[in-house]
Short mmCIF file of C-alpha atoms in Angstrom, two decimals:
data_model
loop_
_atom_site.label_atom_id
_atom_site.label_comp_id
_atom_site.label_asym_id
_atom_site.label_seq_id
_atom_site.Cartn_x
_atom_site.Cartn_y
_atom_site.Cartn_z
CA UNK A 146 9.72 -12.11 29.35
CA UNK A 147 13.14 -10.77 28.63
CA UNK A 148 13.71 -6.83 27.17
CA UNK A 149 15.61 -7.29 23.75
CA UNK A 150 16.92 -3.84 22.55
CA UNK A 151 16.33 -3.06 18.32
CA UNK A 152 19.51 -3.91 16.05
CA UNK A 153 21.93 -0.71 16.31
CA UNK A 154 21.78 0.38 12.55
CA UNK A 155 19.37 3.03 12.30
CA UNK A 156 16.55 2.55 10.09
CA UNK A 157 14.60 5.66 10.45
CA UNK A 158 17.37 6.52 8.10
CA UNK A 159 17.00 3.82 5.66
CA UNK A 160 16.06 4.73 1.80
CA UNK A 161 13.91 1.77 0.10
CA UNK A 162 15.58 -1.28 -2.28
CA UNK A 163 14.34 -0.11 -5.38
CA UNK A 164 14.36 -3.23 -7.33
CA UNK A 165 11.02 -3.93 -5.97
CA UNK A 166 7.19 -3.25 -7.22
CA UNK A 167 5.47 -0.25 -5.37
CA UNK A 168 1.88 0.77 -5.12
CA UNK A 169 1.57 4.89 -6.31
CA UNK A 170 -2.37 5.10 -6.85
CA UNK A 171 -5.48 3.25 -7.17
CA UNK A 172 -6.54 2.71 -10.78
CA UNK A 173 -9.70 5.33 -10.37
CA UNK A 174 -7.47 8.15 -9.41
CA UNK A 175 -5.96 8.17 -12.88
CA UNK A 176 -8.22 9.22 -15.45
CA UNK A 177 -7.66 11.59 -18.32
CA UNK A 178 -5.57 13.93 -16.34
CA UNK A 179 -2.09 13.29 -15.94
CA UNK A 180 -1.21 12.94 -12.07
CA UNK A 181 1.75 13.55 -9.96
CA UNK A 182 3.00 11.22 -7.39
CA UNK A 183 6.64 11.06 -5.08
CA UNK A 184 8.21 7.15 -4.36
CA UNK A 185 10.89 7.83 -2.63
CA UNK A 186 12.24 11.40 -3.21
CA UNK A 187 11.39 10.76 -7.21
CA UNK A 188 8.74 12.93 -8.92
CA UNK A 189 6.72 10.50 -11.37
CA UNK A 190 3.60 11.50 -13.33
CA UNK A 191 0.98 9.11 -14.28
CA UNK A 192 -1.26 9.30 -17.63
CA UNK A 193 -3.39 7.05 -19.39
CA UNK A 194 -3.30 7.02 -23.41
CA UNK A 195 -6.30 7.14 -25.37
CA UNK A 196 -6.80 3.21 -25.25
CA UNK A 197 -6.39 3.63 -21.32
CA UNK A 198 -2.93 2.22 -21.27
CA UNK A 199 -0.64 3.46 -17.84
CA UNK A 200 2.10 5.30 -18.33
CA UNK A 201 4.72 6.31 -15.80
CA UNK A 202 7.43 9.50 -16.47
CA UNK A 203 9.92 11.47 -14.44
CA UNK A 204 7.82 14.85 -13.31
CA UNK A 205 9.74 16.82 -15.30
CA UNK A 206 9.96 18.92 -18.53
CA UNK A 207 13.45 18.48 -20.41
CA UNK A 208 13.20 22.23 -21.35
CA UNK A 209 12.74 23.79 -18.50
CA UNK A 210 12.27 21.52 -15.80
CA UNK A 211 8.70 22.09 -14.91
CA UNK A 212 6.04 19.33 -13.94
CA UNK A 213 4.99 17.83 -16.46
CA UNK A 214 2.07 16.86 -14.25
CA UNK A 215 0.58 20.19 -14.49
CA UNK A 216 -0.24 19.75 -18.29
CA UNK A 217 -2.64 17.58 -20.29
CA UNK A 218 -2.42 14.51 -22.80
CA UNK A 219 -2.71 14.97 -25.97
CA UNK A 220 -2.58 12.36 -28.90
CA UNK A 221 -1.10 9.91 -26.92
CA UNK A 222 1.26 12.37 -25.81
CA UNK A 223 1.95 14.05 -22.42
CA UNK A 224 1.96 17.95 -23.24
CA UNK A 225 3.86 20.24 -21.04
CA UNK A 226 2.06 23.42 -19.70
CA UNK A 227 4.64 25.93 -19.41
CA UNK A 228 5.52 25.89 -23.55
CA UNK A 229 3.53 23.21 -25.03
CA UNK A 230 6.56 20.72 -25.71
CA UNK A 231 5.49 17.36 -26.45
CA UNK A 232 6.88 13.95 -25.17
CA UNK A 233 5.63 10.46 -25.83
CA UNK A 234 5.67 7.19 -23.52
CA UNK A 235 9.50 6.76 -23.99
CA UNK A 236 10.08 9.93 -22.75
CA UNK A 237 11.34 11.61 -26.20
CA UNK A 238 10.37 14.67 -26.74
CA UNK A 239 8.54 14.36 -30.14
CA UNK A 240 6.96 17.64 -30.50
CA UNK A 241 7.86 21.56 -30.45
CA UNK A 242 5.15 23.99 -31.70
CA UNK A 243 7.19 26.76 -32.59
CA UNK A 244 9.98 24.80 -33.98
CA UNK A 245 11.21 26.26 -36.91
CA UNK A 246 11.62 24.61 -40.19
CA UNK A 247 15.47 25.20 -39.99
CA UNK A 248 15.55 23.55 -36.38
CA UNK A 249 15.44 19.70 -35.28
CA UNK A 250 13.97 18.53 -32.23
CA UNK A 251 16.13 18.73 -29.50
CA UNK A 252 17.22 15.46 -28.44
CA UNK A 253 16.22 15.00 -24.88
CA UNK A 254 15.03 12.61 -22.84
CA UNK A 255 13.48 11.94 -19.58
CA UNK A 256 13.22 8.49 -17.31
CA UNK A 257 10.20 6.09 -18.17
CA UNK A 258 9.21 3.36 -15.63
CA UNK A 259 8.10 0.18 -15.49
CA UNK A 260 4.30 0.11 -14.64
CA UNK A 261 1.66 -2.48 -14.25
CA UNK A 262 -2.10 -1.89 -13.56
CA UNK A 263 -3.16 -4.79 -11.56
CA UNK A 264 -5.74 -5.71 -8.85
CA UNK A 265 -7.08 -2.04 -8.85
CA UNK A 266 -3.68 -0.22 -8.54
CA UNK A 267 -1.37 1.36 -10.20
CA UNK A 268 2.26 -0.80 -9.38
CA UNK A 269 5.77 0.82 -10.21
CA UNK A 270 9.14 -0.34 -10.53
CA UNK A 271 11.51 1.51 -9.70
CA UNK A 272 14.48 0.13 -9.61
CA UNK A 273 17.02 -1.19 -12.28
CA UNK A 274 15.07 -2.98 -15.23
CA UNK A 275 17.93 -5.25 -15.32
CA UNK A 276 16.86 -6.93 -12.27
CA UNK A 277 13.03 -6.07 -12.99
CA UNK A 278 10.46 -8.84 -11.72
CA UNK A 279 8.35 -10.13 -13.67
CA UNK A 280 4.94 -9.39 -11.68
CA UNK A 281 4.19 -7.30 -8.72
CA UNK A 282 2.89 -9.63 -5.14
CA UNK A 283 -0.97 -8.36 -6.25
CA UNK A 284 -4.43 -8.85 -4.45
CA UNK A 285 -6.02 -12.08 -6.02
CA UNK A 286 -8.87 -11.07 -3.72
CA UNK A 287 -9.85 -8.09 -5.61
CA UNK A 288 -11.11 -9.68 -8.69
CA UNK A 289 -12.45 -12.53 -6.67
CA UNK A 290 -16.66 -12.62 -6.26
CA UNK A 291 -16.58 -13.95 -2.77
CA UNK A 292 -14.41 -11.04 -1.69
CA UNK A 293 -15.58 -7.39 -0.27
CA UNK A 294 -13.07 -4.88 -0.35
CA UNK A 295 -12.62 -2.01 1.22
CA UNK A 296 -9.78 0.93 0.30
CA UNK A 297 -8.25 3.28 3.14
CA UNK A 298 -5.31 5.79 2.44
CA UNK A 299 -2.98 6.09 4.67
CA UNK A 300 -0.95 9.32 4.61
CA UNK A 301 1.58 9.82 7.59
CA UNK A 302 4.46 11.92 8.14
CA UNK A 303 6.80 9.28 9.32
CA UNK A 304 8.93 6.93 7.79
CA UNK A 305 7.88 3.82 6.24
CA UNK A 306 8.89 1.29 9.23
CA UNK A 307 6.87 2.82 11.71
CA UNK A 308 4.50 2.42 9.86
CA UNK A 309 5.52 -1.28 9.22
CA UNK A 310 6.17 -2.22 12.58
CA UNK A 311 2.74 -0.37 13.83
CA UNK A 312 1.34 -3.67 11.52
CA UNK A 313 3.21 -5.67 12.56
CA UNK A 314 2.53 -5.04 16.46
CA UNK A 315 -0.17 -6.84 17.45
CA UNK A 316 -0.62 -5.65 21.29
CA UNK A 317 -1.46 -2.11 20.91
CA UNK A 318 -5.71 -3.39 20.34
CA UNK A 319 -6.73 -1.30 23.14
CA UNK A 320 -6.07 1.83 20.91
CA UNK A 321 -8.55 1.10 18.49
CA UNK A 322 -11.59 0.43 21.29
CA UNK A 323 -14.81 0.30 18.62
CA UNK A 324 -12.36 -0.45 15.79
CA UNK A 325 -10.18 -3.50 16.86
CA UNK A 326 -11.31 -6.31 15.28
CA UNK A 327 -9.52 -8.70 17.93
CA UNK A 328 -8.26 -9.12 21.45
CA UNK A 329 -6.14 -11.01 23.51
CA UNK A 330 -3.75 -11.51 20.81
CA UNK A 331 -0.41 -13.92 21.90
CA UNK A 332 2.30 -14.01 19.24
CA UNK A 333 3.25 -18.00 18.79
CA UNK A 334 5.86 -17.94 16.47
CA UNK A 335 7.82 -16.24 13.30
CA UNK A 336 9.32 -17.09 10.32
CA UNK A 337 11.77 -15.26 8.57
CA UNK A 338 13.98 -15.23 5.33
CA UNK A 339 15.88 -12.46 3.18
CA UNK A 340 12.57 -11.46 1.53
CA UNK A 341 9.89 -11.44 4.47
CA UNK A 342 8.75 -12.09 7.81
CA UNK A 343 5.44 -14.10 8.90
CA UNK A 344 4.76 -13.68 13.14
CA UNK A 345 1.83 -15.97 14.17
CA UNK A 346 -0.19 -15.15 17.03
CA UNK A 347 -3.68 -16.22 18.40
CA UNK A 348 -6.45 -14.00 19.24
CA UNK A 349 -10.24 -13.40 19.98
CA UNK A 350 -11.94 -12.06 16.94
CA UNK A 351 -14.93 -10.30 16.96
CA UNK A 352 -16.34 -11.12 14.21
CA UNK A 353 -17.85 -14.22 12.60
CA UNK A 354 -18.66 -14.04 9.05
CA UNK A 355 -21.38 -17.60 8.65
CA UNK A 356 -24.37 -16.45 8.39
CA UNK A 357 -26.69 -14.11 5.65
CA UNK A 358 -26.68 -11.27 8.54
CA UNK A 359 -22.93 -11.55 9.49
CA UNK A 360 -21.90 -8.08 7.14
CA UNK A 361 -23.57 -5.96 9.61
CA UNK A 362 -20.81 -7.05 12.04
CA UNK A 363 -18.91 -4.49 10.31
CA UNK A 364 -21.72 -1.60 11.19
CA UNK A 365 -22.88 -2.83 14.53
CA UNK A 366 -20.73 -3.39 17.79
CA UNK A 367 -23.84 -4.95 19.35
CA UNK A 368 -23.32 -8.09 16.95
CA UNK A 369 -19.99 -9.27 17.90
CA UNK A 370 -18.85 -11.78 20.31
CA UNK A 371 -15.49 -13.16 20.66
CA UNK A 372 -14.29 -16.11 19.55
CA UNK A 373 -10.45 -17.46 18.80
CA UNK A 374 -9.04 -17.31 15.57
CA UNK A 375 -5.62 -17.38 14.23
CA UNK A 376 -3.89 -13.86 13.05
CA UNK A 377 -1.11 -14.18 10.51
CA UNK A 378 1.07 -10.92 9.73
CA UNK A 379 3.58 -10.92 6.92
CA UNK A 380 6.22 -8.32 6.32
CA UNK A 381 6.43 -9.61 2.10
CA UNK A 382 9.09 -6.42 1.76
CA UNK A 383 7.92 -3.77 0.84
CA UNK A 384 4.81 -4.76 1.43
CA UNK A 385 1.87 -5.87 4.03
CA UNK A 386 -0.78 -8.69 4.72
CA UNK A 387 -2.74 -10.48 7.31
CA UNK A 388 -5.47 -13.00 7.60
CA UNK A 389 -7.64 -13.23 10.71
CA UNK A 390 -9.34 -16.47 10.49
CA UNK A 391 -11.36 -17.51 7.30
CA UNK A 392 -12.92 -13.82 7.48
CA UNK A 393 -10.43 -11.38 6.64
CA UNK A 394 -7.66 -10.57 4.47
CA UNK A 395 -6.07 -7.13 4.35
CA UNK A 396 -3.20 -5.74 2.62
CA UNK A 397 -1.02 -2.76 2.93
CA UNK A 398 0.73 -1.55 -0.13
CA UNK A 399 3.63 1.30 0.98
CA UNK A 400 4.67 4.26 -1.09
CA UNK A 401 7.75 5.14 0.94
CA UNK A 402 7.70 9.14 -0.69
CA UNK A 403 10.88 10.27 2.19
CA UNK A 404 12.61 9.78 5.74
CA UNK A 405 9.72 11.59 7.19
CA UNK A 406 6.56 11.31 4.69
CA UNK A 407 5.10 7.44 3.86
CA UNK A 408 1.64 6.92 1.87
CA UNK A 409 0.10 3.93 1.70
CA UNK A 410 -3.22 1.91 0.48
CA UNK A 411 -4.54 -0.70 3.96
CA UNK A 412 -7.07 -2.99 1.84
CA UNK A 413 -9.46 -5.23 3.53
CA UNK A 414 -11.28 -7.88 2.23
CA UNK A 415 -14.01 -9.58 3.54
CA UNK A 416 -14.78 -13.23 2.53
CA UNK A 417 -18.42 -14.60 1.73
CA UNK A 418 -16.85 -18.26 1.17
CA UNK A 419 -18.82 -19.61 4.30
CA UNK A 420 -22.27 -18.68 1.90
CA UNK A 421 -21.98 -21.54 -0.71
CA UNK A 422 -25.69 -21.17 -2.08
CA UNK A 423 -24.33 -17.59 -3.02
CA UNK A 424 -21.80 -19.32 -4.65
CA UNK A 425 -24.86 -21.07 -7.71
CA UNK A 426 -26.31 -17.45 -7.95
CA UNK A 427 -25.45 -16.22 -11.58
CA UNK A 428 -22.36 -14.57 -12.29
CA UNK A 429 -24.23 -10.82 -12.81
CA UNK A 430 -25.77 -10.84 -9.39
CA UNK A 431 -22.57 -11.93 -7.66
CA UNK A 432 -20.33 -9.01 -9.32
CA UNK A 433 -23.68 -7.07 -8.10
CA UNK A 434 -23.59 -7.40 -4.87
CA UNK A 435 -19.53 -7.51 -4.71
CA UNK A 436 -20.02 -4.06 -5.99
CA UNK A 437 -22.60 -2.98 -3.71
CA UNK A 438 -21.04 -3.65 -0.83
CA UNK A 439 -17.86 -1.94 -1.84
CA UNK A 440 -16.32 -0.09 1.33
CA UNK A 441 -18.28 -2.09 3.83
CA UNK A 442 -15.76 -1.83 6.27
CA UNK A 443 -14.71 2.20 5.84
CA UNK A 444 -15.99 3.40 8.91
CA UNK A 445 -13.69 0.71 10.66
CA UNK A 446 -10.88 0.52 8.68
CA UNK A 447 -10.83 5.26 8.88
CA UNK A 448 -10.90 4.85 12.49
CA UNK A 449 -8.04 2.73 12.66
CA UNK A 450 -5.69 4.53 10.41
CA UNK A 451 -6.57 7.79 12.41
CA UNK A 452 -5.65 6.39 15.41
CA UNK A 453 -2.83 4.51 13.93
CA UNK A 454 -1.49 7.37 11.97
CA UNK A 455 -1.45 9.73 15.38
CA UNK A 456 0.79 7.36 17.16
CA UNK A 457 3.55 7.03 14.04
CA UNK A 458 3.98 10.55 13.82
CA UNK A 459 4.11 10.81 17.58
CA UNK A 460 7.14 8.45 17.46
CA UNK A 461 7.98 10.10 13.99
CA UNK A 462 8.44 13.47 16.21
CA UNK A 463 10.20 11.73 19.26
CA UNK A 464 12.61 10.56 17.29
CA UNK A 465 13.64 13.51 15.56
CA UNK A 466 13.94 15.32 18.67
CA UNK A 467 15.66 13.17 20.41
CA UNK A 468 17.49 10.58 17.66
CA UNK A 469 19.80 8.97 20.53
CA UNK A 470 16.86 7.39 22.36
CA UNK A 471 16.57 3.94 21.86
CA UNK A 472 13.37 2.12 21.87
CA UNK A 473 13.11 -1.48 23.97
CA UNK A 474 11.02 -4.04 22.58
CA UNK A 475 8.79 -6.92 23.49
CA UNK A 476 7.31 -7.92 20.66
CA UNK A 477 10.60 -9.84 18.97
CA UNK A 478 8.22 -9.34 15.45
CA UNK A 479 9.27 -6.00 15.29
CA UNK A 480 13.19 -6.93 15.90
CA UNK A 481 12.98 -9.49 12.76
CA UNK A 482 11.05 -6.47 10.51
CA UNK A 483 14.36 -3.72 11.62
CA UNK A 484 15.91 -6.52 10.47
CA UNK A 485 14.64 -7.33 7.21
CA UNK A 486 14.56 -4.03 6.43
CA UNK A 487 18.28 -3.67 6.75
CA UNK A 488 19.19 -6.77 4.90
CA UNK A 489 17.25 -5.18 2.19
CA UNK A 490 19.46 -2.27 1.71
CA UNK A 491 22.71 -4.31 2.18
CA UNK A 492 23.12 -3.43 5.91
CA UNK A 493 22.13 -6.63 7.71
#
């Protein structure tokens, strides 16, 4: 097997394309309390109106620059806690409380963006709304009945394609000892274009989701045996997803916040489609036990993104020690991700 050094344009420098959908929150973490969040070196605060519409709002107070993020809503209207200035969901301010009657409002205005709630997330564009797509990629797995999910955050001070190419990298199992859910993987093929890359390997899975029992693979190491199955990994820029076998689907939605500070939501989903007398149960006792089992798989999918997240910021902290070292890969996956991230910001 040949040594194939990484394209020469650094991308531990590179910013994001912007005139893509990003993930900023889960739906339940925005409530009646508007919330701060960074994409990308850009303060936004989230806030739901009073019929629990999304709304997304540079961080920032017009009068005195202040986050906006530390106040409250109020009439369908974000309110500002330094001086009680009011702004609506265009970002004009609309009220002043000690305005006088001789004064108009001032005419100010901040950024609003794009957002969608969709598949249990909050998705952001933002980018120019010129060129703004119509929907973001989404999870059609999370509505889905025959699907378990399970939510992990992944917070790691490191950019964005380590984090990306620690995905795509399907040889560093050992790591995760209790936690891998394969072995022996061989990467086959890949498949690239100017918006993603797919590498195709085989591997031994360890679990088998056919019969009643087969959840408590997910609790108990004892239950597992190895078996081949196909694992898919897609680079869908800016985002993540694999399948192993019929089993598994997870997703990784970025929030790229600097050069040295990524967060991120890993989803996995768990299918029951081998169970097809679950399938005639009513409707009610499906969504029941989709809901019960909710986070099946968080003791597995933690442990990974601990161990995970320790060897990003490890390289995170090589590289900004020593930014002249170059790295030598094997895996030619990761060559075709430096890649398509490049291409992406009109380098490649």
């Amino acid at each position: 097997m040949f040594v194939q050094a990484v394209p020469s344009r650094d991308v531990r420098q590179l910013g994001i394309n912007p005139n893509h959908w990003y993930v900023v929150a889960c739906s339940s973490e925005i409530n009646t309390q508007p919330v701060g969040v960074t994409l990308w070196k850009q303060d936004i605060v989230l806030y739901r109106d009073s019929e629990g519409q999304i709304h997304a709002l540079e961080d920032r107070c017009p009068h005195r620059q202040v986050k906006l993020s530390h106040g409250k809503v109020i009439n369908n209207t974000i309110e500002c806690a330094y001086h009680g200035w009011r702004l609506n969901e265009n970002g004009n301010c609309v009220e002043v409380p000690y305005l006088a009657e001789n004064q108009k409002l001032p005419n100010c205005k901040i950024r609003r963006y794009p957002v969608i709630e969709q598949d249990g997330f909050i998705w952001l564009f933002p980018g120019d709304v010129a060129t703004l797509q119509p929907q973001p990629m989404g999870l059609p797995e999370w509505g889905h009945l025959n699907y378990i999910a399970t939510v992990s955050v992944i917070h790691c001070k490191a950019h964005y394609s380590y984090l990306i190419e620690n995905l795509m990298d399907m040889y560093h199992g050992h790591l995760h000892e209790d936690y891998q859910a394969w072995a022996e993987a061989e990467l086959r093929d890949i498949n690239e274009n100017e918006n993603r890359v797919d590498a195709h390997y085989t591997a031994q899975s360890y679990y088998k989701i056919d019969k009643i029992w087969s959840i408590s693979q997910l609790l108990f190491k004892k239950l597992r045996r190895l078996h081949p199955e196909p694992l898919d990994v897609s680079y869908i820029y800016p985002h993540w997803a694999s399948t192993l076998g019929q089993d598994f689907k997870i997703y990784c939605l970025l929030c790229p916040i600097s050069e040295t500070e990524t967060k991120a939501y890993l989803v996995h989903f768990t299918s029951l489609n081998a169970f097809w007398r679950l399938h005639k149960l009513p409707i009610w006792f499906r969504r029941f036990i989709k809901d019960s089992l909710f986070g099946a798989a968080q003791k597995l999918l933690d442990g990974l993104v601990e161990q995970d997240v320790k060897m990003i910021e490890e390289e995170q902290l090589a590289y900004l020690q020593n930014p002249e070292r170059k790295n030598y890969e094997l895996n030619r996956a990761l060559v075709s991700v430096q890649r398509l991230m490049q291409s992406q910001l009109g380098n490649g």
